[in-house]
mmCIF file of C-alpha atoms in Angstrom:
data_model
loop_
_atom_site.group_PDB
_atom_site.id
_atom_site.type_symbol
_atom_site.label_atom_id
_atom_site.label_comp_id
_atom_site.label_asym_id
_atom_site.label_seq_id
_atom_site.Cartn_x
_atom_site.Cartn_y
_atom_site.Cartn_z
ATOM 1 C CA MET A 1 28.250 133.250 187.662
ATOM 2 C CA PRO A 2 29.447 129.792 188.817
ATOM 3 C CA LYS A 3 32.989 129.730 190.136
ATOM 4 C CA GLY A 4 33.756 126.611 188.119
ATOM 5 C CA LYS A 5 37.113 125.942 189.777
ATOM 6 C CA GLY A 6 37.523 122.286 190.599
ATOM 7 C CA GLU A 7 33.947 121.416 189.680
ATOM 8 C CA PHE A 8 33.723 118.488 187.277
ATOM 9 C CA VAL A 9 31.897 119.097 184.014
ATOM 10 C CA ASP A 10 30.772 116.306 181.703
ATOM 11 C CA PHE A 11 30.139 118.310 178.525
ATOM 12 C CA LYS A 12 28.601 115.334 176.758
ATOM 13 C CA GLN A 13 26.175 114.731 179.627
ATOM 14 C CA VAL A 14 25.126 118.382 179.646
ATOM 15 C CA LYS A 15 24.458 118.397 175.894
ATOM 16 C CA GLN A 16 22.490 115.139 176.083
ATOM 17 C CA SER A 17 20.382 116.262 179.043
ATOM 18 C CA VAL A 18 19.209 119.667 177.833
ATOM 19 C CA THR A 19 17.688 120.638 174.504
ATOM 20 C CA ILE A 20 18.099 123.838 172.538
ATOM 21 C CA LEU A 21 14.366 124.443 173.026
ATOM 22 C CA GLN A 22 14.808 124.392 176.801
ATOM 23 C CA ILE A 23 17.618 126.911 176.505
ATOM 24 C CA LEU A 24 15.502 129.186 174.312
ATOM 25 C CA ASP A 25 12.591 128.847 176.761
ATOM 26 C CA HIS A 26 14.918 129.766 179.626
ATOM 27 C CA TYR A 27 15.695 133.060 177.890
ATOM 28 C CA GLY A 28 12.091 133.621 176.807
ATOM 29 C CA ILE A 29 13.071 133.497 173.128
ATOM 30 C CA THR A 30 10.876 130.689 171.781
ATOM 31 C CA ALA A 31 7.785 132.874 171.381
ATOM 32 C CA SER A 32 9.650 135.163 168.970
ATOM 33 C CA LEU A 33 10.506 132.289 166.614
ATOM 34 C CA LYS A 34 8.364 130.736 163.901
ATOM 35 C CA ARG A 35 8.355 126.945 163.702
ATOM 36 C CA THR A 36 8.190 124.987 160.455
ATOM 37 C CA GLY A 37 8.530 121.257 161.048
ATOM 38 C CA ASP A 38 11.889 120.621 162.699
ATOM 39 C CA THR A 39 13.121 124.187 162.157
ATOM 40 C CA LEU A 40 12.610 127.447 164.042
ATOM 41 C CA ASN A 41 13.364 130.792 162.382
ATOM 42 C CA GLY A 42 13.439 134.351 163.620
ATOM 43 C CA PRO A 43 15.584 137.408 164.385
ATOM 44 C CA CYS A 44 18.934 136.573 165.966
ATOM 45 C CA PRO A 45 18.684 136.930 169.774
ATOM 46 C CA LEU A 46 22.472 137.008 170.113
ATOM 47 C CA HIS A 47 23.314 140.191 168.218
ATOM 48 C CA GLY A 48 19.823 141.726 168.356
ATOM 49 C CA GLY A 49 18.975 141.267 164.715
ATOM 50 C CA HIS A 50 15.692 142.159 163.035
ATOM 51 C CA ASN A 51 15.678 139.916 159.955
ATOM 52 C CA PRO A 52 12.975 137.263 160.581
ATOM 53 C CA THR A 53 14.937 134.523 158.781
ATOM 54 C CA GLN A 54 18.532 135.128 159.907
ATOM 55 C CA PHE A 55 18.444 132.854 162.994
ATOM 56 C CA ARG A 56 17.741 129.153 162.467
ATOM 57 C CA VAL A 57 17.346 126.350 164.992
ATOM 58 C CA SER A 58 17.317 122.616 164.227
ATOM 59 C CA VAL A 59 15.316 120.846 166.925
ATOM 60 C CA ALA A 60 16.418 117.331 165.953
ATOM 61 C CA LYS A 61 20.104 118.237 165.771
ATOM 62 C CA ASN A 62 19.894 120.399 168.893
ATOM 63 C CA CYS A 63 21.814 123.263 167.335
ATOM 64 C CA TYR A 64 21.503 126.741 165.829
ATOM 65 C CA ASN A 65 23.031 129.085 163.238
ATOM 66 C CA CYS A 66 22.893 132.817 162.596
ATOM 67 C CA PHE A 67 23.153 133.929 158.979
ATOM 68 C CA GLY A 68 23.370 137.575 159.966
ATOM 69 C CA GLU A 69 25.921 139.838 161.613
ATOM 70 C CA CYS A 70 27.340 137.543 164.295
ATOM 71 C CA GLN A 71 27.538 134.411 162.084
ATOM 72 C CA ALA A 72 27.349 132.346 165.281
ATOM 73 C CA GLY A 73 26.446 128.686 165.345
ATOM 74 C CA GLY A 74 26.763 125.551 167.419
ATOM 75 C CA ASN A 75 25.151 123.644 170.258
ATOM 76 C CA ILE A 76 23.594 124.667 173.576
ATOM 77 C CA LEU A 77 27.011 125.333 175.132
ATOM 78 C CA ASP A 78 27.973 127.660 172.294
ATOM 79 C CA PHE A 79 24.661 129.529 172.570
ATOM 80 C CA VAL A 80 24.892 130.106 176.319
ATOM 81 C CA ALA A 81 28.594 131.007 176.090
ATOM 82 C CA LYS A 82 27.834 133.728 173.560
ATOM 83 C CA LYS A 83 24.662 134.901 175.303
ATOM 84 C CA GLU A 84 26.351 135.180 178.712
ATOM 85 C CA ASN A 85 29.777 136.236 177.388
ATOM 86 C CA VAL A 86 31.528 133.358 179.162
ATOM 87 C CA ASN A 87 33.715 130.454 178.092
ATOM 88 C CA ILE A 88 32.395 127.001 177.234
ATOM 89 C CA ARG A 89 33.163 125.549 180.660
ATOM 90 C CA ASN A 90 31.263 128.252 182.516
ATOM 91 C CA ALA A 91 28.400 127.916 180.063
ATOM 92 C CA ALA A 92 28.181 124.220 180.962
ATOM 93 C CA LEU A 93 28.211 125.070 184.670
ATOM 94 C CA LEU A 94 25.362 127.528 184.176
ATOM 95 C CA ILE A 95 23.284 124.936 182.325
ATOM 96 C CA GLN A 96 23.971 122.368 185.043
ATOM 97 C CA LYS A 97 22.682 124.820 187.628
ATOM 98 C CA TRP A 98 19.614 125.931 185.661
ATOM 99 C CA PHE A 99 18.425 122.422 184.782
ATOM 100 C CA SER A 100 19.793 120.396 187.744
ATOM 101 C CA VAL A 101 22.032 118.268 185.533
ATOM 102 C CA ASP A 102 24.102 115.778 187.505
ATOM 103 C CA SER A 103 27.409 115.834 185.650
ATOM 104 C CA SER A 104 29.527 114.204 188.344
ATOM 105 C CA LYS A 105 31.952 111.650 186.907
ATOM 106 C CA GLY A 106 29.802 109.108 185.236
ATOM 107 C CA LYS A 107 26.743 109.363 187.460
ATOM 108 C CA LYS A 108 23.395 109.272 185.759
ATOM 109 C CA PRO A 109 21.444 112.537 185.561
ATOM 110 C CA ALA A 110 19.078 113.244 188.418
ATOM 111 C CA GLU A 111 15.499 112.074 187.930
ATOM 112 C CA ASN A 112 14.224 115.623 187.498
ATOM 113 C CA THR A 113 16.775 116.448 184.810
ATOM 114 C CA PRO A 114 15.021 117.633 181.637
ATOM 115 C CA LYS A 115 15.622 115.100 178.901
ATOM 116 C CA ALA A 116 16.138 115.783 175.233
ATOM 117 C CA PRO A 117 13.262 114.393 173.158
ATOM 118 C CA ALA A 118 13.980 111.108 171.419
ATOM 119 C CA THR A 119 14.602 111.453 167.709
ATOM 120 C CA SER A 120 15.285 109.035 164.898
ATOM 121 C CA GLU A 121 18.297 111.124 163.972
ATOM 122 C CA PRO A 122 21.425 110.903 166.159
ATOM 123 C CA GLN A 123 22.420 114.140 167.839
ATOM 124 C CA LYS A 124 25.522 115.833 166.578
ATOM 125 C CA PRO A 125 27.753 117.854 168.881
ATOM 126 C CA ALA A 126 27.182 121.101 166.988
ATOM 127 C CA CYS A 127 25.925 122.666 163.791
ATOM 128 C CA PRO A 128 28.856 123.695 161.627
ATOM 129 C CA PRO A 129 28.480 127.299 160.556
ATOM 130 C CA VAL A 130 26.970 127.514 157.083
ATOM 131 C CA GLU A 131 26.649 130.233 154.486
ATOM 132 C CA LYS A 132 23.562 132.445 154.277
ATOM 133 C CA PRO A 133 21.138 130.996 151.719
ATOM 134 C CA GLU A 134 20.721 132.838 148.438
ATOM 135 C CA PRO A 135 17.200 134.112 147.597
ATOM 136 C CA THR A 136 17.251 131.940 144.472
ATOM 137 C CA SER A 137 18.569 128.809 146.183
ATOM 138 C CA PRO A 138 16.883 125.455 145.438
ATOM 139 C CA PRO A 139 14.686 123.866 148.143
ATOM 140 C CA ALA A 140 16.343 123.026 151.447
ATOM 141 C CA GLU A 141 18.129 119.715 151.864
ATOM 142 C CA THR A 142 16.021 116.677 152.613
ATOM 143 C CA PRO A 143 16.425 114.894 155.973
ATOM 144 C CA LYS A 144 18.416 112.196 154.176
ATOM 145 C CA GLN A 145 20.887 114.772 152.853
ATOM 146 C CA GLN A 146 21.185 116.379 156.285
ATOM 147 C CA GLU A 147 22.081 113.041 157.816
ATOM 148 C CA GLU A 148 24.980 112.787 155.371
ATOM 149 C CA SER A 149 26.353 116.234 156.224
ATOM 150 C CA ASP A 150 29.742 114.735 157.104
ATOM 151 C CA ALA A 151 30.026 112.942 153.764
ATOM 152 C CA PRO A 152 32.921 114.107 151.554
ATOM 153 C CA ASN A 153 32.312 116.636 148.802
ATOM 154 C CA LYS A 154 32.517 115.134 145.335
ATOM 155 C CA PRO A 155 35.327 116.411 143.060
ATOM 156 C CA LEU A 156 34.092 118.834 140.415
ATOM 157 C CA GLY A 157 34.046 117.821 136.791
ATOM 158 C CA PHE A 158 34.862 121.345 135.644
ATOM 159 C CA ALA A 159 36.930 124.404 136.509
ATOM 160 C CA LEU A 160 35.941 128.038 136.089
ATOM 161 C CA LYS A 161 37.813 129.688 133.216
ATOM 162 C CA ASN A 162 38.618 133.229 132.044
ATOM 163 C CA LEU A 163 38.713 134.732 135.530
ATOM 164 C CA ASN A 164 39.832 138.345 135.869
ATOM 165 C CA THR A 165 42.971 138.079 137.992
ATOM 166 C CA ALA A 166 43.566 141.839 137.896
ATOM 167 C CA HIS A 167 40.310 142.866 139.554
ATOM 168 C CA PRO A 168 40.817 145.944 141.822
ATOM 169 C CA TYR A 169 39.364 144.169 144.870
ATOM 170 C CA LEU A 170 42.287 141.730 144.930
ATOM 171 C CA GLN A 171 44.691 144.650 145.086
ATOM 172 C CA GLU A 172 42.581 146.405 147.697
ATOM 173 C CA ARG A 173 42.970 143.355 149.931
ATOM 174 C CA GLY A 174 46.741 143.531 149.496
ATOM 175 C CA LEU A 175 47.147 140.313 147.546
ATOM 176 C CA THR A 176 50.194 139.947 145.348
ATOM 177 C CA LYS A 177 50.211 138.529 141.838
ATOM 178 C CA GLU A 178 51.970 135.417 143.153
ATOM 179 C CA THR A 179 49.251 134.850 145.770
ATOM 180 C CA VAL A 180 46.474 135.302 143.218
ATOM 181 C CA GLU A 181 48.122 132.805 140.876
ATOM 182 C CA THR A 182 48.969 130.276 143.592
ATOM 183 C CA PHE A 183 45.424 130.138 144.946
ATOM 184 C CA GLY A 184 43.716 130.477 141.559
ATOM 185 C CA LEU A 185 41.755 133.613 142.498
ATOM 186 C CA GLY A 186 39.864 135.823 140.101
ATOM 187 C CA PHE A 187 36.699 137.779 139.387
ATOM 188 C CA CYS A 188 33.981 135.685 137.740
ATOM 189 C CA GLU A 189 32.010 137.395 134.967
ATOM 190 C CA LYS A 190 29.919 134.441 133.853
ATOM 191 C CA GLY A 191 28.193 131.520 135.608
ATOM 192 C CA THR A 192 26.808 130.801 139.061
ATOM 193 C CA MET A 193 29.484 132.950 140.712
ATOM 194 C CA THR A 194 28.984 135.966 138.448
ATOM 195 C CA GLY A 195 30.024 139.213 140.101
ATOM 196 C CA ARG A 196 32.165 137.568 142.782
ATOM 197 C CA ILE A 197 35.816 136.844 143.500
ATOM 198 C CA VAL A 198 36.054 133.066 143.291
ATOM 199 C CA ILE A 199 38.252 131.003 145.593
ATOM 200 C CA PRO A 200 38.903 127.397 144.525
ATOM 201 C CA ILE A 201 38.554 124.851 147.344
ATOM 202 C CA HIS A 202 40.425 121.532 147.254
ATOM 203 C CA ASN A 203 40.223 118.448 149.449
ATOM 204 C CA ILE A 204 43.233 116.984 151.235
ATOM 205 C CA GLY A 205 44.110 115.033 148.101
ATOM 206 C CA GLY A 206 44.268 118.198 146.014
ATOM 207 C CA GLU A 207 41.038 117.565 144.098
ATOM 208 C CA LEU A 208 38.906 120.606 143.260
ATOM 209 C CA VAL A 209 35.638 120.191 145.188
ATOM 210 C CA GLY A 210 34.055 123.640 145.074
ATOM 211 C CA TYR A 211 34.329 127.400 144.830
ATOM 212 C CA ALA A 212 33.631 130.101 147.388
ATOM 213 C CA GLY A 213 32.438 133.384 145.930
ATOM 214 C CA ARG A 214 33.397 136.558 147.834
ATOM 215 C CA PHE A 215 31.377 139.704 147.145
ATOM 216 C CA PRO A 216 33.973 142.328 146.085
ATOM 217 C CA GLY A 217 33.337 144.944 148.734
ATOM 218 C CA THR A 218 30.746 145.502 151.441
ATOM 219 C CA PRO A 219 27.487 143.779 150.449
ATOM 220 C CA SER A 220 24.009 145.083 151.235
ATOM 221 C CA ASP A 221 22.017 143.495 154.063
ATOM 222 C CA ASP A 222 20.203 141.135 151.694
ATOM 223 C CA THR A 223 23.393 139.971 149.945
ATOM 224 C CA PRO A 224 25.646 137.388 151.596
ATOM 225 C CA LYS A 225 29.337 138.172 151.806
ATOM 226 C CA TYR A 226 30.199 134.633 150.694
ATOM 227 C CA LYS A 227 28.386 132.253 148.417
ATOM 228 C CA LEU A 228 28.937 128.495 148.289
ATOM 229 C CA PRO A 229 27.409 125.934 145.919
ATOM 230 C CA LYS A 230 24.172 124.414 147.139
ATOM 231 C CA GLY A 231 24.878 121.278 149.164
ATOM 232 C CA PHE A 232 28.583 122.034 149.612
ATOM 233 C CA ARG A 233 29.817 120.919 153.042
ATOM 234 C CA LYS A 234 32.532 123.298 154.145
ATOM 235 C CA ASN A 235 32.742 121.579 157.541
ATOM 236 C CA VAL A 236 34.495 118.586 155.942
ATOM 237 C CA GLU A 237 37.215 120.634 154.227
ATOM 238 C CA VAL A 238 40.238 122.478 155.599
ATOM 239 C CA PHE A 239 41.143 125.197 153.127
ATOM 240 C CA ASN A 240 44.699 124.982 151.726
ATOM 241 C CA LEU A 241 45.464 121.765 153.631
ATOM 242 C CA HIS A 242 46.659 120.004 150.466
ATOM 243 C CA ARG A 243 49.363 122.675 150.004
ATOM 244 C CA ALA A 244 50.186 123.108 153.700
ATOM 245 C CA ALA A 245 50.718 119.347 154.101
ATOM 246 C CA LYS A 246 53.690 119.580 151.720
ATOM 247 C CA ALA A 247 55.105 122.882 152.973
ATOM 248 C CA GLU A 248 57.817 123.332 155.588
ATOM 249 C CA PRO A 249 57.840 119.777 157.019
ATOM 250 C CA GLY A 250 58.117 119.812 160.809
ATOM 251 C CA ALA A 251 56.953 123.420 161.140
ATOM 252 C CA PRO A 252 53.780 124.186 163.114
ATOM 253 C CA LEU A 253 50.496 124.244 161.198
ATOM 254 C CA VAL A 254 48.868 127.662 161.571
ATOM 255 C CA VAL A 255 45.053 127.651 161.598
ATOM 256 C CA VAL A 256 43.040 130.805 160.868
ATOM 257 C CA GLU A 257 39.326 131.411 160.309
ATOM 258 C CA GLY A 258 38.982 132.907 156.861
ATOM 259 C CA TYR A 259 40.311 132.635 153.337
ATOM 260 C CA PHE A 260 41.896 136.089 153.317
ATOM 261 C CA GLY A 261 43.540 135.489 156.669
ATOM 262 C CA CYS A 262 45.095 132.400 155.105
ATOM 263 C CA PHE A 263 46.314 134.419 152.103
ATOM 264 C CA THR A 264 47.873 137.068 154.352
ATOM 265 C CA VAL A 265 49.749 134.586 156.544
ATOM 266 C CA TRP A 266 50.935 132.787 153.394
ATOM 267 C CA GLN A 267 52.229 136.085 151.979
ATOM 268 C CA ALA A 268 54.174 136.645 155.207
ATOM 269 C CA GLY A 269 56.212 133.591 154.274
ATOM 270 C CA ILE A 270 54.407 131.016 156.420
ATOM 271 C CA HIS A 271 53.140 128.512 153.876
ATOM 272 C CA ARG A 272 52.044 125.913 156.393
ATOM 273 C CA VAL A 273 48.753 127.700 156.998
ATOM 274 C CA VAL A 274 45.121 126.629 156.607
ATOM 275 C CA ALA A 275 41.659 128.076 157.187
ATOM 276 C CA ILE A 276 38.630 126.365 158.718
ATOM 277 C CA THR A 277 36.388 129.062 157.125
ATOM 278 C CA GLY A 278 34.592 129.871 160.342
ATOM 279 C CA TRP A 279 35.215 129.822 164.071
ATOM 280 C CA PHE A 280 33.951 126.267 164.631
ATOM 281 C CA LEU A 281 36.288 123.289 164.163
ATOM 282 C CA SER A 282 34.288 120.216 163.157
ATOM 283 C CA ASP A 283 35.259 116.663 164.092
ATOM 284 C CA VAL A 284 36.149 115.949 160.458
ATOM 285 C CA GLN A 285 38.396 119.006 160.245
ATOM 286 C CA ALA A 286 40.080 118.108 163.535
ATOM 287 C CA ALA A 287 40.829 114.612 162.229
ATOM 288 C CA LEU A 288 42.267 115.996 158.975
ATOM 289 C CA ILE A 289 44.527 118.422 160.821
ATOM 290 C CA ALA A 290 45.745 115.709 163.207
ATOM 291 C CA GLN A 291 46.418 113.441 160.235
ATOM 292 C CA VAL A 292 48.628 116.026 158.539
ATOM 293 C CA VAL A 293 50.679 117.169 161.547
ATOM 294 C CA GLY A 294 51.062 113.736 163.168
ATOM 295 C CA LYS A 295 51.012 112.910 166.877
ATOM 296 C CA ASN A 296 54.238 114.813 167.541
ATOM 297 C CA GLY A 297 53.173 117.801 165.466
ATOM 298 C CA ARG A 298 52.241 121.297 166.567
ATOM 299 C CA VAL A 299 49.190 123.396 165.710
ATOM 300 C CA ILE A 300 48.847 127.142 166.305
ATOM 301 C CA PHE A 301 45.337 128.610 166.306
ATOM 302 C CA MET A 302 45.170 132.279 165.336
ATOM 303 C CA LEU A 303 41.422 132.819 165.217
ATOM 304 C CA ASP A 304 39.796 136.237 165.091
ATOM 305 C CA ALA A 305 39.705 138.290 168.272
ATOM 306 C CA GLY A 306 36.444 138.577 170.175
ATOM 307 C CA LYS A 307 34.006 136.300 171.966
ATOM 308 C CA VAL A 308 33.311 134.062 168.980
ATOM 309 C CA GLY A 309 36.976 133.524 168.138
ATOM 310 C CA GLN A 310 37.752 132.809 171.791
ATOM 311 C CA ALA A 311 34.982 130.235 171.953
ATOM 312 C CA GLY A 312 36.328 128.670 168.763
ATOM 313 C CA GLN A 313 39.822 128.356 170.170
ATOM 314 C CA GLU A 314 38.513 126.785 173.355
ATOM 315 C CA GLN A 315 36.458 124.128 171.579
ATOM 316 C CA ALA A 316 39.356 123.471 169.178
ATOM 317 C CA LEU A 317 41.667 122.872 172.131
ATOM 318 C CA VAL A 318 39.217 120.338 173.546
ATOM 319 C CA LYS A 319 39.085 118.444 170.242
ATOM 320 C CA LEU A 320 42.797 118.463 169.380
ATOM 321 C CA ALA A 321 44.690 118.605 172.682
ATOM 322 C CA SER A 322 44.707 114.815 173.066
ATOM 323 C CA LYS A 323 46.019 114.323 169.507
ATOM 324 C CA VAL A 324 48.623 117.046 168.939
ATOM 325 C CA PHE A 325 50.382 119.888 170.727
ATOM 326 C CA VAL A 326 48.159 122.981 170.430
ATOM 327 C CA GLN A 327 48.964 126.652 170.982
ATOM 328 C CA THR A 328 46.833 129.765 170.591
ATOM 329 C CA VAL A 329 47.717 133.277 169.493
ATOM 330 C CA ALA A 330 45.591 136.158 170.754
ATOM 331 C CA LEU A 331 44.874 139.016 168.363
ATOM 332 C CA LYS A 332 44.051 142.493 169.625
ATOM 333 C CA PRO A 333 40.510 143.936 169.392
ATOM 334 C CA GLU A 334 41.682 146.936 167.365
ATOM 335 C CA ARG A 335 42.909 144.589 164.611
ATOM 336 C CA PRO A 336 41.028 141.370 165.238
ATOM 337 C CA GLN A 337 41.831 139.477 162.021
ATOM 338 C CA PRO A 338 45.129 138.174 160.581
ATOM 339 C CA ASP A 339 44.519 139.939 157.251
ATOM 340 C CA GLN A 340 44.668 143.275 159.111
ATOM 341 C CA LEU A 341 48.242 142.655 160.229
ATOM 342 C CA SER A 342 51.542 143.369 158.506
ATOM 343 C CA PRO A 343 53.887 140.486 157.599
ATOM 344 C CA THR A 344 56.250 141.572 160.385
ATOM 345 C CA GLU A 345 53.475 141.533 162.972
ATOM 346 C CA ILE A 346 52.368 138.076 161.845
ATOM 347 C CA LEU A 347 55.898 136.679 162.088
ATOM 348 C CA GLU A 348 56.372 138.196 165.560
ATOM 349 C CA LEU A 349 53.129 136.631 166.791
ATOM 350 C CA LEU A 350 54.041 133.214 165.455
ATOM 351 C CA GLN A 351 57.619 133.073 166.703
#
């Protein structure tokens, strides 16, 4: 393990100098993946999965996603950090060592540094985590659609009606009637979200742009826990930001990972709370959060406990530290998610 102390790391240089394929080759993983065009698929090498389609790599975008148990995703730094159980900085130091990347303050990479293959598509810093595809989903997005992945979601021209707001699952998750009504939750019995608890998603302007469908209970291996509309870009939305922007002016903005974590913190009386619906904070989400809190504002990240949540907090700090004051709250492994805490425990953590 590299010591890392005092050693300069140019994260951008590392990501530009080494490809995801080189990282996979380093671990001897490439042979276990099936390639179709720009995409590689196979069992997830991070959590030891067996499903041959749960792990997906985009060669052109230099990133990966797992649709299985670990739900991991990101760039080469994220992959190595999770594989080696280290933070992002130490992952970068490892990559520098393995591939002789010269990351010293603006110097060009050494001549023998492996270069990423040229592509017509600009590299993005990371793949935002995405939902597991449904078996009946339409064909995958075209390259043109993928290039526009940071484009805003269009407001919906409809709203789901006649939702069952008294479904037992809502009570099982400890949600009050006020919470259910405020967030517009309910069990859908007809339409594309049939059989799921639907969660309306709004943009920063308060326009309805989509629905997330939560399976009410523990789904089988071939059923995704969450379902999103085809083509919906969750990486450009911050859940509940339109409400949080108007709540408790001057108070810190609390950021959690999931919808139900957001509901639980809100029920504890902290209404200035949002969810990034995953551990990875995209550039668009970071800009939206900075816009709402202002340059003198404060953001508190309370992401899930564990290696993935830790990595998320570290990359979020890198993106937001120069814009706003950022704090982190560490949750304990025995109760790693905000929705597993009591209101009193949440308030104590956020004091």
